[in-house]
mmCIF file of C-alpha atoms and ligand atoms in Angstrom:
data_model
loop_
_atom_site.group_PDB
_atom_site.id
_atom_site.type_symbol
_atom_site.label_atom_id
_atom_site.label_comp_id
_atom_site.label_asym_id
_atom_site.label_seq_id
_atom_site.Cartn_x
_atom_site.Cartn_y
_atom_site.Cartn_z
ATOM 1 C CA MET A 1 -5.333 -26.922 -22.939
ATOM 2 C CA ASP A 2 -2.592 -24.400 -23.923
ATOM 3 C CA PRO A 3 -1.352 -22.718 -20.432
ATOM 4 C CA LEU A 4 -1.627 -19.298 -22.226
ATOM 5 C CA SER A 5 -5.313 -19.417 -24.280
ATOM 6 C CA ARG A 6 -8.164 -17.383 -23.070
ATOM 7 C CA GLU A 7 -9.580 -20.490 -22.696
ATOM 8 C CA GLN A 8 -7.626 -21.872 -19.839
ATOM 9 C CA ALA A 9 -7.490 -17.693 -17.969
ATOM 10 C CA LEU A 10 -11.481 -18.295 -18.251
ATOM 11 C CA ALA A 11 -11.196 -21.868 -16.234
ATOM 12 C CA LEU A 12 -8.436 -20.647 -13.671
ATOM 13 C CA ASP A 13 -11.549 -17.942 -12.972
ATOM 14 C CA ALA A 14 -13.978 -20.835 -13.252
ATOM 15 C CA ALA A 15 -12.232 -22.393 -10.455
ATOM 16 C CA ASP A 16 -11.712 -19.192 -8.108
ATOM 17 C CA PRO A 17 -12.686 -19.522 -4.483
ATOM 18 C CA LEU A 18 -12.608 -16.129 -4.452
ATOM 19 C CA ARG A 19 -14.632 -15.108 -7.955
ATOM 20 C CA GLY A 20 -17.289 -14.274 -6.113
ATOM 21 C CA PHE A 21 -16.117 -10.960 -4.269
ATOM 22 C CA ARG A 22 -15.739 -9.503 -7.835
ATOM 23 C CA ASP A 23 -19.204 -8.285 -6.957
ATOM 24 C CA ARG A 24 -18.897 -6.402 -4.610
ATOM 25 C CA PHE A 25 -17.252 -4.125 -5.943
ATOM 26 C CA VAL A 26 -18.583 -1.129 -8.339
ATOM 27 C CA ASN A 27 -17.583 -1.361 -12.119
ATOM 28 C CA ASN A 28 -19.864 0.953 -14.122
ATOM 29 C CA ASP A 29 -17.575 -0.211 -17.038
ATOM 30 C CA ALA A 30 -17.557 -3.832 -17.870
ATOM 31 C CA GLN A 31 -14.971 -2.761 -21.024
ATOM 32 C CA ARG A 32 -12.461 -0.954 -19.039
ATOM 33 C CA ILE A 33 -9.562 -3.304 -17.240
ATOM 34 C CA TYR A 34 -8.452 -2.070 -14.211
ATOM 35 C CA LEU A 35 -4.447 -3.103 -13.302
ATOM 36 C CA ASP A 36 -4.218 0.250 -10.486
ATOM 37 C CA GLY A 37 -5.842 -1.232 -7.666
ATOM 38 C CA ASN A 38 -1.529 -1.229 -6.060
ATOM 39 C CA SER A 39 -2.433 2.597 -6.078
ATOM 40 C CA LEU A 40 -6.283 3.033 -5.931
ATOM 41 C CA GLY A 41 -8.572 0.268 -4.858
ATOM 42 C CA ARG A 42 -11.660 0.279 -5.963
ATOM 43 C CA LEU A 43 -14.491 1.131 -3.939
ATOM 44 C CA PRO A 44 -16.673 -1.615 -2.311
ATOM 45 C CA LEU A 45 -20.654 -1.955 -2.285
ATOM 46 C CA ALA A 46 -20.644 -2.380 0.894
ATOM 47 C CA THR A 47 -18.699 0.853 1.732
ATOM 48 C CA ARG A 48 -21.082 3.146 -1.009
ATOM 49 C CA ASP A 49 -24.010 1.714 1.902
ATOM 50 C CA ARG A 50 -22.577 2.250 4.658
ATOM 51 C CA LEU A 51 -20.528 5.742 4.209
ATOM 52 C CA ALA A 52 -24.065 6.709 2.997
ATOM 53 C CA ALA A 53 -25.119 5.682 6.701
ATOM 54 C CA LEU A 54 -23.165 7.266 8.086
ATOM 55 C CA VAL A 55 -23.580 10.814 6.697
ATOM 56 C CA ALA A 56 -26.990 10.369 7.611
ATOM 57 C CA GLU A 57 -25.833 9.826 10.894
ATOM 58 C CA TRP A 58 -23.808 12.885 11.119
ATOM 59 C CA GLY A 59 -27.117 14.474 10.120
ATOM 60 C CA GLU A 60 -29.198 13.035 12.938
ATOM 61 C CA ARG A 61 -27.070 12.708 15.885
ATOM 62 C CA LEU A 62 -24.153 15.366 15.522
ATOM 63 C CA VAL A 63 -22.204 15.829 18.197
ATOM 64 C CA SER A 64 -23.696 12.987 19.769
ATOM 65 C CA GLY A 65 -22.608 11.052 17.679
ATOM 66 C CA TRP A 66 -18.966 10.721 19.186
ATOM 67 C CA PRO A 67 -18.709 8.730 21.624
ATOM 68 C CA GLU A 68 -19.124 5.870 19.342
ATOM 69 C CA TRP A 69 -16.865 7.513 16.442
ATOM 70 C CA ILE A 70 -14.671 7.997 18.805
ATOM 71 C CA ASP A 71 -13.199 4.159 19.096
ATOM 72 C CA ALA A 72 -13.232 4.435 15.140
ATOM 73 C CA PRO A 73 -9.496 4.654 15.086
ATOM 74 C CA ALA A 74 -8.482 1.447 17.547
ATOM 75 C CA ARG A 75 -11.085 -0.605 15.952
ATOM 76 C CA ALA A 76 -9.783 -0.047 12.223
ATOM 77 C CA GLY A 77 -6.608 -0.946 13.544
ATOM 78 C CA ASP A 78 -7.285 -3.550 15.687
ATOM 79 C CA LEU A 79 -9.109 -4.957 12.623
ATOM 80 C CA LEU A 80 -5.679 -5.051 10.732
ATOM 81 C CA ALA A 81 -3.447 -6.515 13.409
ATOM 82 C CA GLU A 82 -5.319 -9.562 13.403
ATOM 83 C CA HIS A 83 -6.410 -9.989 9.807
ATOM 84 C CA VAL A 84 -3.732 -8.090 8.212
ATOM 85 C CA LEU A 85 -0.390 -7.376 10.079
ATOM 86 C CA GLY A 86 -0.013 -10.511 12.562
ATOM 87 C CA ALA A 87 0.089 -7.810 15.492
ATOM 88 C CA ARG A 88 -2.010 -8.069 18.925
ATOM 89 C CA PRO A 89 -5.339 -5.910 19.830
ATOM 90 C CA GLY A 90 -3.782 -2.449 20.734
ATOM 91 C CA GLU A 91 -0.854 -2.447 18.542
ATOM 92 C CA VAL A 92 -2.179 -0.966 15.514
ATOM 93 C CA THR A 93 -4.093 2.195 15.439
ATOM 94 C CA VAL A 94 -4.879 4.282 12.546
ATOM 95 C CA ALA A 95 -4.655 7.962 11.795
ATOM 96 C CA ASP A 96 -3.101 10.593 9.582
ATOM 97 C CA SER A 97 -1.184 9.903 6.219
ATOM 98 C CA THR A 98 1.914 7.127 5.910
ATOM 99 C CA THR A 99 4.027 10.010 5.064
ATOM 100 C CA VAL A 100 2.947 11.417 8.656
ATOM 101 C CA ASN A 101 3.023 8.630 10.186
ATOM 102 C CA LEU A 102 6.816 7.866 8.677
ATOM 103 C CA PHE A 103 7.460 10.961 10.675
ATOM 104 C CA LYS A 104 6.067 10.334 13.733
ATOM 105 C CA LEU A 105 7.674 7.057 13.867
ATOM 106 C CA CYS A 106 11.333 7.618 12.911
ATOM 107 C CA SER A 107 11.225 11.086 14.810
ATOM 108 C CA ALA A 108 10.513 8.908 17.469
ATOM 109 C CA VAL A 109 13.001 7.199 17.106
ATOM 110 C CA LEU A 110 15.613 9.455 16.950
ATOM 111 C CA ASP A 111 14.793 11.685 19.968
ATOM 112 C CA THR A 112 15.666 7.618 21.696
ATOM 113 C CA HIS A 113 18.930 6.992 20.215
ATOM 114 C CA ALA A 114 22.207 8.699 17.973
ATOM 115 C CA GLY A 115 23.676 7.608 15.610
ATOM 116 C CA ALA A 116 22.754 7.669 11.538
ATOM 117 C CA ILE A 117 19.537 7.577 9.133
ATOM 118 C CA VAL A 118 19.602 4.703 6.150
ATOM 119 C CA THR A 119 17.411 3.656 3.420
ATOM 120 C CA ASP A 120 18.086 2.441 -0.232
ATOM 121 C CA ARG A 121 17.818 4.980 -2.947
ATOM 122 C CA GLY A 122 15.158 3.284 -4.658
ATOM 123 C CA ASN A 123 12.565 3.574 -1.698
ATOM 124 C CA PHE A 124 9.418 5.727 -2.302
ATOM 125 C CA PRO A 125 9.759 9.504 -2.545
ATOM 126 C CA THR A 126 8.237 10.456 0.285
ATOM 127 C CA ASP A 127 9.959 7.689 2.399
ATOM 128 C CA ARG A 128 12.947 9.573 0.811
ATOM 129 C CA TYR A 129 11.977 13.144 1.830
ATOM 130 C CA VAL A 130 10.500 12.354 5.289
ATOM 131 C CA LEU A 131 14.100 11.075 6.238
ATOM 132 C CA GLU A 132 15.890 14.096 4.732
ATOM 133 C CA GLY A 133 13.714 16.478 6.635
ATOM 134 C CA LEU A 134 14.981 14.697 9.525
ATOM 135 C CA ALA A 135 18.077 14.116 9.158
ATOM 136 C CA ALA A 136 18.408 18.503 8.633
ATOM 137 C CA ARG A 137 16.120 18.311 11.623
ATOM 138 C CA HIS A 138 17.961 16.311 14.216
ATOM 139 C CA ALA A 139 21.388 17.182 12.914
ATOM 140 C CA ARG A 140 22.247 13.112 11.118
ATOM 141 C CA GLU A 141 23.795 11.693 8.444
ATOM 142 C CA LEU A 142 21.544 10.363 5.938
ATOM 143 C CA ARG A 143 22.992 7.729 4.020
ATOM 144 C CA LEU A 144 21.307 6.570 0.579
ATOM 145 C CA VAL A 145 22.552 2.889 -0.299
ATOM 146 C CA GLU A 146 21.747 0.508 -3.314
ATOM 147 C CA THR A 147 19.619 -2.063 -1.635
ATOM 148 C CA PRO A 148 17.948 -2.812 1.791
ATOM 149 C CA ALA A 149 20.219 -5.652 2.796
ATOM 150 C CA ASP A 150 22.559 -2.860 2.656
ATOM 151 C CA ALA A 151 21.042 -1.003 4.287
ATOM 152 C CA VAL A 152 20.808 -3.389 7.275
ATOM 153 C CA ALA A 153 24.720 -4.204 6.704
ATOM 154 C CA GLU A 154 25.743 -0.364 7.432
ATOM 155 C CA ARG A 155 27.507 0.034 10.827
ATOM 156 C CA GLY A 156 25.832 3.123 13.609
ATOM 157 C CA ALA A 157 23.084 3.383 12.396
ATOM 158 C CA ALA A 158 19.899 4.794 14.409
ATOM 159 C CA LEU A 159 16.931 3.961 12.193
ATOM 160 C CA VAL A 160 16.370 2.173 8.604
ATOM 161 C CA LEU A 161 13.644 2.928 6.888
ATOM 162 C CA LEU A 162 12.562 0.356 4.150
ATOM 163 C CA SER A 163 9.680 -0.977 1.534
ATOM 164 C CA HIS A 164 8.539 -4.075 2.560
ATOM 165 C CA VAL A 165 7.108 -4.078 -1.632
ATOM 166 C CA ASP A 166 9.749 -1.901 -3.784
ATOM 167 C CA TYR A 167 6.522 0.368 -5.770
ATOM 168 C CA ARG A 168 8.439 -0.118 -8.798
ATOM 169 C CA THR A 169 10.174 -3.540 -9.130
ATOM 170 C CA ALA A 170 7.511 -5.255 -6.662
ATOM 171 C CA GLU A 171 10.834 -6.922 -5.168
ATOM 172 C CA LEU A 172 9.239 -8.625 -1.714
ATOM 173 C CA ALA A 173 11.550 -8.194 0.900
ATOM 174 C CA ASP A 174 12.481 -10.398 4.217
ATOM 175 C CA LEU A 175 10.978 -8.573 6.639
ATOM 176 C CA ALA A 176 12.085 -10.636 9.887
ATOM 177 C CA ALA A 177 15.782 -11.651 8.289
ATOM 178 C CA LEU A 178 16.374 -7.872 7.760
ATOM 179 C CA THR A 179 15.098 -6.887 11.158
ATOM 180 C CA ALA A 180 17.227 -9.086 12.735
ATOM 181 C CA ALA A 181 20.498 -8.315 10.392
ATOM 182 C CA THR A 182 20.717 -4.738 12.119
ATOM 183 C CA ASP A 183 20.937 -3.169 15.876
ATOM 184 C CA ALA A 184 19.325 -0.262 14.167
ATOM 185 C CA ASP A 185 15.762 0.705 14.246
ATOM 186 C CA VAL A 186 13.709 -0.831 11.505
ATOM 187 C CA VAL A 187 10.863 1.232 10.616
ATOM 188 C CA TRP A 188 9.189 -0.989 7.685
ATOM 189 C CA ASP A 189 6.526 0.348 5.218
ATOM 190 C CA LEU A 190 4.024 -1.817 4.358
ATOM 191 C CA SER A 191 1.997 0.310 1.493
ATOM 192 C CA HIS A 192 2.514 -1.987 -0.860
ATOM 193 C CA SER A 193 1.842 -5.154 0.800
ATOM 194 C CA ALA A 194 -0.803 -4.838 3.324
ATOM 195 C CA GLY A 195 -3.952 -6.861 2.076
ATOM 196 C CA ALA A 196 -1.709 -8.413 -0.906
ATOM 197 C CA VAL A 197 0.699 -9.897 0.802
ATOM 198 C CA PRO A 198 1.067 -12.272 4.193
ATOM 199 C CA VAL A 199 2.473 -10.098 6.702
ATOM 200 C CA ASP A 200 3.265 -11.522 10.460
ATOM 201 C CA LEU A 201 4.824 -8.696 11.910
ATOM 202 C CA ARG A 202 5.380 -10.157 15.823
ATOM 203 C CA ALA A 203 6.467 -13.992 13.971
ATOM 204 C CA ALA A 204 9.416 -11.459 12.134
ATOM 205 C CA GLY A 205 10.422 -9.403 14.413
ATOM 206 C CA VAL A 206 9.228 -5.988 13.348
ATOM 207 C CA GLN A 207 8.895 -3.134 16.111
ATOM 208 C CA LEU A 208 7.830 0.083 14.057
ATOM 209 C CA ALA A 209 5.572 -0.131 11.054
ATOM 210 C CA VAL A 210 3.388 2.177 7.935
ATOM 211 C CA GLY A 211 1.182 1.490 5.703
ATOM 212 C CA CYS A 212 -1.402 3.096 3.673
ATOM 213 C CA THR A 213 -5.270 1.454 3.245
ATOM 214 C CA TYR A 214 -6.109 2.962 0.084
ATOM 215 C CA LYS A 215 -4.352 0.477 -2.100
ATOM 216 C CA TYR A 216 -4.967 -3.310 -1.782
ATOM 217 C CA LEU A 217 -7.371 -2.518 1.259
ATOM 218 C CA ASN A 218 -9.818 -0.153 -1.083
ATOM 219 C CA ALA A 219 -10.503 2.388 1.877
ATOM 220 C CA GLY A 220 -10.772 4.932 -0.575
ATOM 221 C CA PRO A 221 -8.895 8.276 -1.907
ATOM 222 C CA GLY A 222 -6.680 9.971 1.095
ATOM 223 C CA ALA A 223 -7.809 7.186 3.304
ATOM 224 C CA PRO A 224 -5.942 7.495 6.771
ATOM 225 C CA ALA A 225 -3.131 4.805 7.283
ATOM 226 C CA PHE A 226 -2.036 2.625 9.904
ATOM 227 C CA LEU A 227 0.649 2.607 11.966
ATOM 228 C CA TYR A 228 2.156 -0.319 14.066
ATOM 229 C CA VAL A 229 4.719 -0.327 17.240
ATOM 230 C CA ALA A 230 4.877 -3.543 19.285
ATOM 231 C CA GLU A 231 3.510 -3.407 22.706
ATOM 232 C CA GLU A 232 7.331 -3.505 24.619
ATOM 233 C CA ARG A 233 8.024 -0.172 22.970
ATOM 234 C CA GLN A 234 5.217 2.049 23.419
ATOM 235 C CA ALA A 235 5.931 3.072 26.434
ATOM 236 C CA GLN A 236 9.578 4.260 24.957
ATOM 237 C CA LEU A 237 8.497 6.046 22.130
ATOM 238 C CA ARG A 238 6.666 9.674 21.543
ATOM 239 C CA SER A 239 5.261 11.059 19.096
ATOM 240 C CA PRO A 240 6.762 14.497 18.150
ATOM 241 C CA ILE A 241 3.474 16.075 17.407
ATOM 242 C CA TRP A 242 1.623 16.514 21.168
ATOM 243 C CA GLY A 243 -1.780 16.511 20.071
ATOM 244 C CA TRP A 244 -5.042 15.809 22.498
ATOM 245 C CA PHE A 245 -6.095 12.683 21.061
ATOM 246 C CA GLY A 246 -2.746 11.297 21.803
ATOM 247 C CA GLN A 247 -3.595 12.633 25.549
ATOM 248 C CA ARG A 248 -3.685 10.814 28.943
ATOM 249 C CA ASP A 249 -7.569 11.573 29.930
ATOM 250 C CA GLN A 250 -7.985 13.412 26.976
ATOM 251 C CA PHE A 251 -11.071 15.448 28.310
ATOM 252 C CA ALA A 252 -8.941 15.860 31.478
ATOM 253 C CA MET A 253 -8.688 19.281 29.253
ATOM 254 C CA GLU A 254 -6.289 21.639 31.842
ATOM 255 C CA ARG A 255 -3.358 19.814 32.566
ATOM 256 C CA ASP A 256 0.025 19.697 30.545
ATOM 257 C CA TYR A 257 0.669 16.855 27.438
ATOM 258 C CA ASP A 258 1.071 13.572 29.478
ATOM 259 C CA PRO A 259 1.149 10.653 26.583
ATOM 260 C CA ALA A 260 -1.646 8.137 26.726
ATOM 261 C CA ASP A 261 0.127 4.620 27.563
ATOM 262 C CA GLY A 262 -0.339 2.709 24.791
ATOM 263 C CA ILE A 263 -0.843 2.939 20.957
ATOM 264 C CA ALA A 264 -3.083 6.328 21.382
ATOM 265 C CA ARG A 265 -0.075 7.983 21.949
ATOM 266 C CA PHE A 266 -0.005 8.221 18.319
ATOM 267 C CA GLN A 267 -3.012 9.826 17.493
ATOM 268 C CA ALA A 268 -2.676 13.923 17.189
ATOM 269 C CA GLY A 269 -6.015 15.377 16.025
ATOM 270 C CA THR A 270 -9.506 14.561 15.441
ATOM 271 C CA PRO A 271 -9.679 11.326 13.367
ATOM 272 C CA PRO A 272 -11.631 11.102 9.988
ATOM 273 C CA VAL A 273 -14.409 9.417 11.106
ATOM 274 C CA LEU A 274 -16.392 8.552 7.269
ATOM 275 C CA ALA A 275 -13.156 7.458 5.904
ATOM 276 C CA LEU A 276 -12.522 5.379 9.134
ATOM 277 C CA ALA A 277 -15.243 3.700 8.412
ATOM 278 C CA ALA A 278 -14.780 2.926 4.739
ATOM 279 C CA LEU A 279 -11.330 1.623 6.126
ATOM 280 C CA GLU A 280 -13.243 -1.114 8.148
ATOM 281 C CA GLU A 281 -15.686 -2.034 5.292
ATOM 282 C CA GLY A 282 -12.494 -3.021 3.190
ATOM 283 C CA ALA A 283 -10.670 -4.382 5.284
ATOM 284 C CA LYS A 284 -13.704 -6.564 6.608
ATOM 285 C CA LEU A 285 -13.870 -7.804 2.803
ATOM 286 C CA THR A 286 -10.086 -8.363 2.862
ATOM 287 C CA ALA A 287 -10.575 -10.487 5.996
ATOM 288 C CA GLU A 288 -13.706 -12.290 4.676
ATOM 289 C CA ALA A 289 -11.213 -13.604 1.407
ATOM 290 C CA GLY A 290 -8.425 -14.802 4.017
ATOM 291 C CA ILE A 291 -5.103 -13.592 3.143
ATOM 292 C CA GLY A 292 -3.737 -16.789 2.009
ATOM 293 C CA ALA A 293 -6.228 -17.001 -0.509
ATOM 294 C CA LEU A 294 -5.537 -13.759 -2.215
ATOM 295 C CA ARG A 295 -1.606 -14.502 -2.048
ATOM 296 C CA ALA A 296 -1.891 -17.391 -4.297
ATOM 297 C CA LYS A 297 -5.003 -15.798 -6.307
ATOM 298 C CA SER A 298 -2.146 -12.553 -7.110
ATOM 299 C CA VAL A 299 0.597 -15.064 -7.477
ATOM 300 C CA ALA A 300 -0.970 -16.749 -9.881
ATOM 301 C CA MET A 301 -2.166 -13.706 -11.999
ATOM 302 C CA CYS A 302 1.341 -12.386 -11.515
ATOM 303 C CA ASP A 303 3.250 -15.776 -13.062
ATOM 304 C CA LEU A 304 0.536 -15.082 -15.716
ATOM 305 C CA ILE A 305 2.046 -11.391 -16.292
ATOM 306 C CA VAL A 306 5.514 -13.162 -16.546
ATOM 307 C CA ALA A 307 4.271 -15.849 -19.263
ATOM 308 C CA LEU A 308 2.639 -14.032 -21.295
ATOM 309 C CA HIS A 309 5.371 -11.091 -21.437
ATOM 310 C CA ASP A 310 7.933 -13.985 -22.209
ATOM 311 C CA ALA A 311 5.545 -15.306 -25.394
ATOM 312 C CA TRP A 312 4.241 -11.729 -26.215
ATOM 313 C CA LEU A 313 5.616 -8.706 -25.184
ATOM 314 C CA ALA A 314 9.703 -9.421 -25.330
ATOM 315 C CA PRO A 315 9.730 -9.784 -28.609
ATOM 316 C CA LEU A 316 8.248 -6.146 -29.209
ATOM 317 C CA GLY A 317 10.953 -4.728 -26.527
ATOM 318 C CA PHE A 318 9.794 -4.875 -23.336
ATOM 319 C CA SER A 319 11.948 -6.411 -20.621
ATOM 320 C CA LEU A 320 10.691 -7.426 -17.108
ATOM 321 C CA GLY A 321 11.270 -5.067 -14.471
ATOM 322 C CA SER A 322 10.035 -7.311 -11.725
ATOM 323 C CA PRO A 323 11.503 -10.690 -9.688
ATOM 324 C CA ARG A 324 10.309 -13.801 -11.885
ATOM 325 C CA ASP A 325 10.458 -16.012 -8.918
ATOM 326 C CA ALA A 326 6.926 -15.168 -7.217
ATOM 327 C CA ALA A 327 8.477 -15.466 -3.404
ATOM 328 C CA ARG A 328 10.861 -12.488 -4.210
ATOM 329 C CA ARG A 329 7.425 -10.680 -5.686
ATOM 330 C CA GLY A 330 4.742 -8.529 -4.426
ATOM 331 C CA SER A 331 1.441 -7.964 -6.099
ATOM 332 C CA HIS A 332 2.440 -5.980 -9.454
ATOM 333 C CA VAL A 333 4.683 -6.784 -12.499
ATOM 334 C CA SER A 334 6.736 -4.093 -13.936
ATOM 335 C CA LEU A 335 7.191 -4.403 -17.623
ATOM 336 C CA ARG A 336 9.795 -1.388 -18.826
ATOM 337 C CA HIS A 337 10.051 -0.208 -22.852
ATOM 338 C CA LEU A 338 11.537 2.903 -24.324
ATOM 339 C CA GLU A 339 8.725 4.364 -25.229
ATOM 340 C CA ALA A 340 6.775 3.162 -21.818
ATOM 341 C CA TRP A 341 5.126 6.397 -21.869
ATOM 342 C CA PRO A 342 3.515 6.798 -25.035
ATOM 343 C CA ILE A 343 2.784 3.031 -24.314
ATOM 344 C CA ASN A 344 1.320 3.882 -21.293
ATOM 345 C CA VAL A 345 -1.086 6.861 -22.577
ATOM 346 C CA ALA A 346 -2.607 4.768 -25.414
ATOM 347 C CA LEU A 347 -3.429 2.045 -23.366
ATOM 348 C CA ILE A 348 -5.595 4.050 -21.791
ATOM 349 C CA GLU A 349 -6.779 5.967 -24.516
ATOM 350 C CA ARG A 350 -7.326 3.768 -27.003
ATOM 351 C CA ALA A 351 -7.212 0.199 -25.091
ATOM 352 C CA GLY A 352 -9.301 0.139 -22.066
ATOM 353 C CA VAL A 353 -6.677 -0.746 -19.441
ATOM 354 C CA VAL A 354 -5.440 1.214 -16.276
ATOM 355 C CA PRO A 355 -2.505 1.056 -15.258
ATOM 356 C CA ASP A 356 0.110 3.130 -13.885
ATOM 357 C CA PHE A 357 3.197 4.904 -15.156
ATOM 358 C CA ARG A 358 6.239 5.602 -12.899
ATOM 359 C CA GLY A 359 9.411 7.068 -14.500
ATOM 360 C CA PRO A 360 11.488 7.081 -16.791
ATOM 361 C CA ASP A 361 10.567 3.517 -18.399
ATOM 362 C CA TRP A 362 8.420 1.757 -15.713
ATOM 363 C CA ILE A 363 4.644 0.355 -16.793
ATOM 364 C CA ARG A 364 3.177 -1.682 -13.716
ATOM 365 C CA LEU A 365 0.359 -3.872 -13.711
ATOM 366 C CA GLY A 366 -1.223 -4.065 -10.548
ATOM 367 C CA VAL A 367 -3.866 -7.291 -9.321
ATOM 368 C CA ALA A 368 -5.673 -6.925 -6.593
ATOM 369 C CA PRO A 369 -7.177 -10.884 -6.085
ATOM 370 C CA LEU A 370 -10.781 -9.641 -4.545
ATOM 371 C CA TYR A 371 -11.761 -8.393 -7.784
ATOM 372 C CA THR A 372 -9.147 -8.873 -10.370
ATOM 373 C CA SER A 373 -9.756 -11.812 -12.654
ATOM 374 C CA HIS A 374 -7.344 -14.358 -14.527
ATOM 375 C CA ALA A 375 -9.238 -12.964 -17.924
ATOM 376 C CA ASP A 376 -8.618 -9.610 -17.278
ATOM 377 C CA VAL A 377 -4.937 -9.905 -17.183
ATOM 378 C CA TRP A 378 -5.004 -11.869 -20.560
ATOM 379 C CA ASP A 379 -6.953 -9.309 -21.786
ATOM 380 C CA ALA A 380 -5.108 -6.623 -20.946
ATOM 381 C CA LEU A 381 -2.095 -8.365 -22.414
ATOM 382 C CA ASP A 382 -3.721 -9.502 -25.679
ATOM 383 C CA ARG A 383 -4.847 -5.681 -26.128
ATOM 384 C CA LEU A 384 -0.755 -3.949 -25.345
ATOM 385 C CA ARG A 385 0.274 -6.424 -27.158
ATOM 386 C CA GLY A 386 -2.067 -5.856 -30.329
ATOM 387 C CA LEU A 387 -1.429 -1.336 -29.700
ATOM 388 C CA VAL A 388 2.007 -1.613 -29.454
ATOM 389 C CA GLU A 389 2.167 -4.280 -33.167
ATOM 390 C CA ARG A 390 0.184 -1.495 -34.581
ATOM 391 C CA GLY A 391 2.135 0.931 -33.721
ATOM 392 C CA GLU A 392 -0.923 2.976 -31.551
ATOM 393 C CA HIS A 393 1.272 4.021 -29.223
ATOM 394 C CA HIS A 394 2.477 6.730 -32.125
ATOM 395 C CA LEU A 395 -0.750 7.986 -32.443
ATOM 396 C CA VAL A 396 -1.621 9.731 -28.932
ATOM 397 C CA ASP A 397 -0.581 12.847 -27.404
ATOM 398 C CA ALA A 398 2.026 12.256 -24.855
ATOM 399 C CA ALA A 399 2.689 14.933 -23.657
ATOM 400 C CA PRO A 400 3.415 14.986 -19.608
ATOM 401 C CA GLY A 401 0.475 14.474 -16.965
ATOM 402 C CA ARG A 402 0.373 16.203 -13.572
ATOM 403 C CA VAL A 403 -1.003 12.617 -12.278
ATOM 404 C CA THR A 404 0.938 9.556 -13.497
HETATM 405 C C1 PLP B 1 1.821 4.985 -1.776
HETATM 406 C C2 PLP B 1 2.813 5.280 -0.993
HETATM 407 C C3 PLP B 1 2.881 6.101 0.379
HETATM 408 C C4 PLP B 1 1.461 7.280 0.070
HETATM 409 O O1 PLP B 1 2.407 8.194 1.031
HETATM 410 P P1 PLP B 1 0.881 9.165 1.805
HETATM 411 O O2 PLP B 1 1.235 9.714 2.448
HETATM 412 O O3 PLP B 1 -0.553 8.318 1.650
HETATM 413 O O4 PLP B 1 0.323 10.038 0.524
HETATM 414 C C5 PLP B 1 4.104 5.922 1.042
HETATM 415 N N1 PLP B 1 4.409 5.459 0.500
HETATM 416 C C6 PLP B 1 4.859 4.246 -0.274
HETATM 417 C C7 PLP B 1 6.230 2.540 0.079
HETATM 418 C C8 PLP B 1 4.140 4.350 -1.194
HETATM 419 O O5 PLP B 1 4.073 2.785 -1.328
#
């Protein structure tokens, strides 16, 4: 069979061990192809049911629900530790946003040693902004270098902040090699790898990490982020936000601040119980599928995007913005084009394909192996080819949007 035929894509779907997961997510529009699970994952049916039950429980139980709800951050953290992050129980908790967790961990590191702050210029904006703020607050030099490899080669650094998967290019960094290449503390942002790319923090010698749960982990818009501190570092690091949920004997109330032992010290205020329940359901689906199977399917679908790009899109002025080698790539493929923005708008408005756009000229196609199919990929690229061939991207209103 022609490897680039639709029949071949359908054959791969028929043989896909994860094919049953697709129907466990809400999908009310069979015509729309969703390739933005790397930005906001779909809603699992189990989550919809669990949230309805939990809302009812809130109504019934009111404050008497807290004895069970209060352990939700630790429960969700342990689930992620075991099935997603390769960490031990008690090394991961869930709280706040990725941005706030970055602030907490990076600030804790800067409180313990002198030296510069380093990241790569291409790192995600919020990561760079947090470092700019911390550099000013702690009177440190902030060095922006070209690549993660350059970052760990810097001398005199206290803190290096790196993303495991580059949000634009999908370039996959080597956790173990980069962590070992510097004496500085390396904080890893796993937002674009957690749930899609195998992560083994313990084996990689990583001590500090954060990441999103609303992307490949399908925990819902604004769901809280995870935070990992290796057991052997926990006693030494303190959150800059001294809150009662990080306090030893939280309900003793009258004492001065004395941080809890363990990862709980990185909690600050009352946890978002509804969102944590959603995360638990999302993480359970990921655990059930298994990260190895998810990665294998993700690689196959991203390879298909690359092959179809070469065959159909390169002649139309596209170029590949991601590594060709799957071993160096996360779970999305970026395509670049001089008219990327109007093409992106036309894809959504005229072709029913949802990618996302990152300026100035990147269209990201994300595959979420729990619910994306090979046929989705084939159809999306076929629609993309057709609309550019017909010049439909010249027919849309290409005014910039508030959210891209
Ligand atoms: C998505 C993403 C974030 C988002 O941070 P929030 O605080 O949840 O808005 C941060 N860093 C990276 C690398 C991301 O991909």
